[in-house]
Amino acid sequence: MSTLPLAVTRRRRRSVRHTLDLRVSPYAYVAPFFLLFCAFGLFPLVYTAWVSLHEWTLLSDTQEFVGLGNYSTLLTDAYFWNATFNTLSIGVLSTVPQLALAIWLAHLLNRRLRFQTVFRIALLLPNVTSVVAVVVIFSQLFGRDFGLINWMLSWFGVGHIDWAAGTATSHVALSVMIMWRWTGYNALIFLAAMQAVPRELYEAATIDGAGSFTQLRKITIPMIRPTIIFVVIVSTIGAMQIIAEPMLFGQSSGGGGGIATGGPDRQFQTLALFVYEQGFANSTFDFGYASAASWLMFVAVVVVAGINFLITRKVKGGLV
């Protein structure tokens, strides 16, 4: 008789432990991410906002509170707006063709081909290549006197172009570098989404006489719409944060100017490069001004990503 209450107690304890495991375990599993995010993501973001409200330099022991003074100065800074234009220009020139080409490559690889694994690995190789190596090689390709691109253009009677000297030409050169690095990566993401599309839809479309392009437009794109929206947003965020390519391009191409100015006339200085210049390349090390620029860049990233999201959702019906 004495063992019955003990067995009931043990079952109750196991039931409580099981309930706690179901309710608490998910939070325990995701807790490491949120702890790291708070330490290395949220805290720097909040601290940067606090610094942006001060006259904060490494050359002074005191930090004077100036409120929104850094922001008001920044909004009248011609260099800041020039960097904003360069960032948007390079972002559009690199992102739009890149995503279109990635969808087309993924559509080709979604067919039954021999050596599919080899082709997929080849698509990923540009992404794992060092960005320094990519910029150095492409800087030589876009060289003014001995570059391969100018040599090929000379066949059509086009003179030698100084790609790093002009605004439009430097943006095109940088966009080609970015496209070469990220097109294959995005193509693999699209390919993974296409693999989940039922094959019966393509077989039925083939029987009805639909060609490859029609199947891409009528079946593939509508079915992978959530993935397209995700890639558009991520690519937009990445395009707004470009820094390595323009920084190295100015040095490798011999375009002149400082390492953070984006050329002698700031013709390809991006927002991220502008922030780096204010905080680390200037002799004043103006962290307050750089922090304000960082926060405006953050707002710009959110706005542009939101606009892209709305446009992508709005035009989705026109693709079917």
mmCIF file of C-alpha atoms in Angstrom, residues 145-277:
data_model
loop_
_atom_site.group_PDB
_atom_site.id
_atom_site.type_symbol
_atom_site.label_atom_id
_atom_site.label_comp_id
_atom_site.label_asym_id
_atom_site.label_seq_id
_atom_site.Cartn_x
_atom_site.Cartn_y
_atom_site.Cartn_z
ATOM 1 C CA ASP A 145 46.464 51.157 -70.509
ATOM 2 C CA PHE A 146 46.824 47.378 -70.424
ATOM 3 C CA GLY A 147 43.453 46.147 -69.189
ATOM 4 C CA LEU A 148 41.716 43.267 -70.919
ATOM 5 C CA ILE A 149 38.372 45.125 -70.991
ATOM 6 C CA ASN A 150 39.833 48.114 -72.851
ATOM 7 C CA TRP A 151 41.662 45.772 -75.220
ATOM 8 C CA MET A 152 38.379 44.066 -76.107
ATOM 9 C CA LEU A 153 36.588 47.407 -76.481
ATOM 10 C CA SER A 154 39.298 48.564 -78.864
ATOM 11 C CA TRP A 155 38.004 45.974 -81.376
ATOM 12 C CA PHE A 156 34.896 48.152 -81.690
ATOM 13 C CA GLY A 157 36.826 51.401 -81.978
ATOM 14 C CA VAL A 158 36.371 52.468 -78.367
ATOM 15 C CA GLY A 159 39.347 54.320 -76.915
ATOM 16 C CA HIS A 160 41.050 53.518 -73.637
ATOM 17 C CA ILE A 161 38.701 54.223 -70.734
ATOM 18 C CA ASP A 162 40.050 55.266 -67.354
ATOM 19 C CA TRP A 163 37.516 53.237 -65.383
ATOM 20 C CA ALA A 164 38.559 54.523 -61.957
ATOM 21 C CA ALA A 165 38.534 58.201 -62.948
ATOM 22 C CA GLY A 166 34.873 58.715 -63.833
ATOM 23 C CA THR A 167 31.772 58.362 -61.707
ATOM 24 C CA ALA A 168 29.757 56.223 -64.133
ATOM 25 C CA THR A 169 32.703 54.072 -65.247
ATOM 26 C CA SER A 170 33.889 53.389 -61.695
ATOM 27 C CA HIS A 171 30.357 52.430 -60.666
ATOM 28 C CA VAL A 172 30.139 49.994 -63.570
ATOM 29 C CA ALA A 173 33.504 48.439 -62.679
ATOM 30 C CA LEU A 174 32.570 48.020 -59.021
ATOM 31 C CA SER A 175 29.158 46.621 -59.943
ATOM 32 C CA VAL A 176 30.776 43.976 -62.151
ATOM 33 C CA MET A 177 33.009 42.917 -59.236
ATOM 34 C CA ILE A 178 30.040 42.614 -56.899
ATOM 35 C CA MET A 179 27.987 40.736 -59.474
ATOM 36 C CA TRP A 180 30.813 38.273 -60.092
ATOM 37 C CA ARG A 181 31.097 37.505 -56.380
ATOM 38 C CA TRP A 182 27.441 37.153 -55.456
ATOM 39 C CA THR A 183 25.520 35.980 -58.543
ATOM 40 C CA GLY A 184 26.432 32.321 -58.058
ATOM 41 C CA TYR A 185 25.623 32.437 -54.351
ATOM 42 C CA ASN A 186 22.147 33.840 -54.997
ATOM 43 C CA ALA A 187 21.661 31.375 -57.851
ATOM 44 C CA LEU A 188 22.168 28.487 -55.420
ATOM 45 C CA ILE A 189 19.572 29.971 -53.071
ATOM 46 C CA PHE A 190 17.093 30.232 -55.939
ATOM 47 C CA LEU A 191 17.999 26.713 -57.053
ATOM 48 C CA ALA A 192 17.228 25.329 -53.594
ATOM 49 C CA ALA A 193 13.793 26.967 -53.770
ATOM 50 C CA MET A 194 13.196 25.653 -57.290
ATOM 51 C CA GLN A 195 13.968 22.117 -56.158
ATOM 52 C CA ALA A 196 10.825 22.255 -54.005
ATOM 53 C CA VAL A 197 8.553 23.124 -56.947
ATOM 54 C CA PRO A 198 6.584 19.995 -57.975
ATOM 55 C CA ARG A 199 7.918 18.497 -61.201
ATOM 56 C CA GLU A 200 4.383 17.685 -62.270
ATOM 57 C CA LEU A 201 3.754 21.368 -62.952
ATOM 58 C CA TYR A 202 6.602 21.512 -65.467
ATOM 59 C CA GLU A 203 5.523 18.241 -67.080
ATOM 60 C CA ALA A 204 1.981 19.510 -67.504
ATOM 61 C CA ALA A 205 3.255 22.814 -68.912
ATOM 62 C CA THR A 206 5.480 20.950 -71.370
ATOM 63 C CA ILE A 207 2.524 18.885 -72.565
ATOM 64 C CA ASP A 208 0.547 22.118 -73.071
ATOM 65 C CA GLY A 209 3.373 23.434 -75.254
ATOM 66 C CA ALA A 210 4.865 25.974 -72.828
ATOM 67 C CA GLY A 211 8.493 26.816 -73.536
ATOM 68 C CA SER A 212 11.322 27.201 -71.025
ATOM 69 C CA PHE A 213 10.901 30.975 -70.623
ATOM 70 C CA THR A 214 7.136 30.645 -70.222
ATOM 71 C CA GLN A 215 7.611 27.998 -67.526
ATOM 72 C CA LEU A 216 10.063 30.279 -65.747
ATOM 73 C CA ARG A 217 7.644 33.211 -65.840
ATOM 74 C CA LYS A 218 4.393 31.342 -65.191
ATOM 75 C CA ILE A 219 5.507 28.592 -62.790
ATOM 76 C CA THR A 220 8.949 29.070 -61.297
ATOM 77 C CA ILE A 221 8.896 32.743 -60.330
ATOM 78 C CA PRO A 222 5.423 32.663 -58.700
ATOM 79 C CA MET A 223 6.303 29.484 -56.781
ATOM 80 C CA ILE A 224 9.587 30.840 -55.370
ATOM 81 C CA ARG A 225 8.208 34.323 -54.646
ATOM 82 C CA PRO A 226 9.038 34.244 -50.885
ATOM 83 C CA THR A 227 12.652 33.331 -51.686
ATOM 84 C CA ILE A 228 12.874 36.145 -54.237
ATOM 85 C CA ILE A 229 11.645 38.642 -51.647
ATOM 86 C CA PHE A 230 14.192 37.340 -49.124
ATOM 87 C CA VAL A 231 17.096 37.554 -51.587
ATOM 88 C CA VAL A 232 16.056 41.038 -52.723
ATOM 89 C CA ILE A 233 16.029 42.338 -49.146
ATOM 90 C CA VAL A 234 19.333 40.680 -48.209
ATOM 91 C CA SER A 235 21.005 41.875 -51.420
ATOM 92 C CA THR A 236 19.732 45.400 -50.810
ATOM 93 C CA ILE A 237 21.157 45.433 -47.307
ATOM 94 C CA GLY A 238 24.480 44.132 -48.598
ATOM 95 C CA ALA A 239 24.567 46.716 -51.394
ATOM 96 C CA MET A 240 24.031 49.533 -48.897
ATOM 97 C CA GLN A 241 27.022 48.375 -46.845
ATOM 98 C CA ILE A 242 29.662 48.102 -49.582
ATOM 99 C CA ILE A 243 33.091 49.087 -48.304
ATOM 100 C CA ALA A 244 35.830 46.604 -49.225
ATOM 101 C CA GLU A 245 35.453 46.830 -53.016
ATOM 102 C CA PRO A 246 35.666 50.648 -53.367
ATOM 103 C CA MET A 247 38.381 50.902 -50.729
ATOM 104 C CA LEU A 248 40.619 48.386 -52.481
ATOM 105 C CA PHE A 249 39.663 49.484 -55.998
ATOM 106 C CA GLY A 250 41.022 52.982 -55.442
ATOM 107 C CA GLN A 251 44.369 51.606 -54.303
ATOM 108 C CA SER A 252 44.720 48.795 -56.836
ATOM 109 C CA SER A 253 43.767 50.906 -59.834
ATOM 110 C CA GLY A 254 46.016 53.818 -58.895
ATOM 111 C CA GLY A 255 43.064 56.173 -58.959
ATOM 112 C CA GLY A 256 44.648 58.503 -56.431
ATOM 113 C CA GLY A 257 43.163 60.021 -53.326
ATOM 114 C CA GLY A 258 43.174 58.576 -49.838
ATOM 115 C CA ILE A 259 42.245 55.026 -49.021
ATOM 116 C CA ALA A 260 38.845 56.133 -47.687
ATOM 117 C CA THR A 261 37.920 58.915 -50.119
ATOM 118 C CA GLY A 262 36.864 56.661 -52.999
ATOM 119 C CA GLY A 263 39.040 58.359 -55.595
ATOM 120 C CA PRO A 264 40.422 61.908 -55.782
ATOM 121 C CA ASP A 265 36.977 63.330 -56.538
ATOM 122 C CA ARG A 266 35.129 60.905 -54.243
ATOM 123 C CA GLN A 267 33.558 59.459 -57.367
ATOM 124 C CA PHE A 268 33.013 56.016 -55.838
ATOM 125 C CA GLN A 269 32.992 56.689 -52.094
ATOM 126 C CA THR A 270 30.129 54.757 -50.482
ATOM 127 C CA LEU A 271 28.338 55.442 -47.201
ATOM 128 C CA ALA A 272 30.280 52.772 -45.340
ATOM 129 C CA LEU A 273 33.529 54.212 -46.689
ATOM 130 C CA PHE A 274 32.402 57.696 -45.630
ATOM 131 C CA VAL A 275 31.794 56.433 -42.084
ATOM 132 C CA TYR A 276 35.236 54.829 -42.039
ATOM 133 C CA GLU A 277 36.817 58.061 -43.225
#
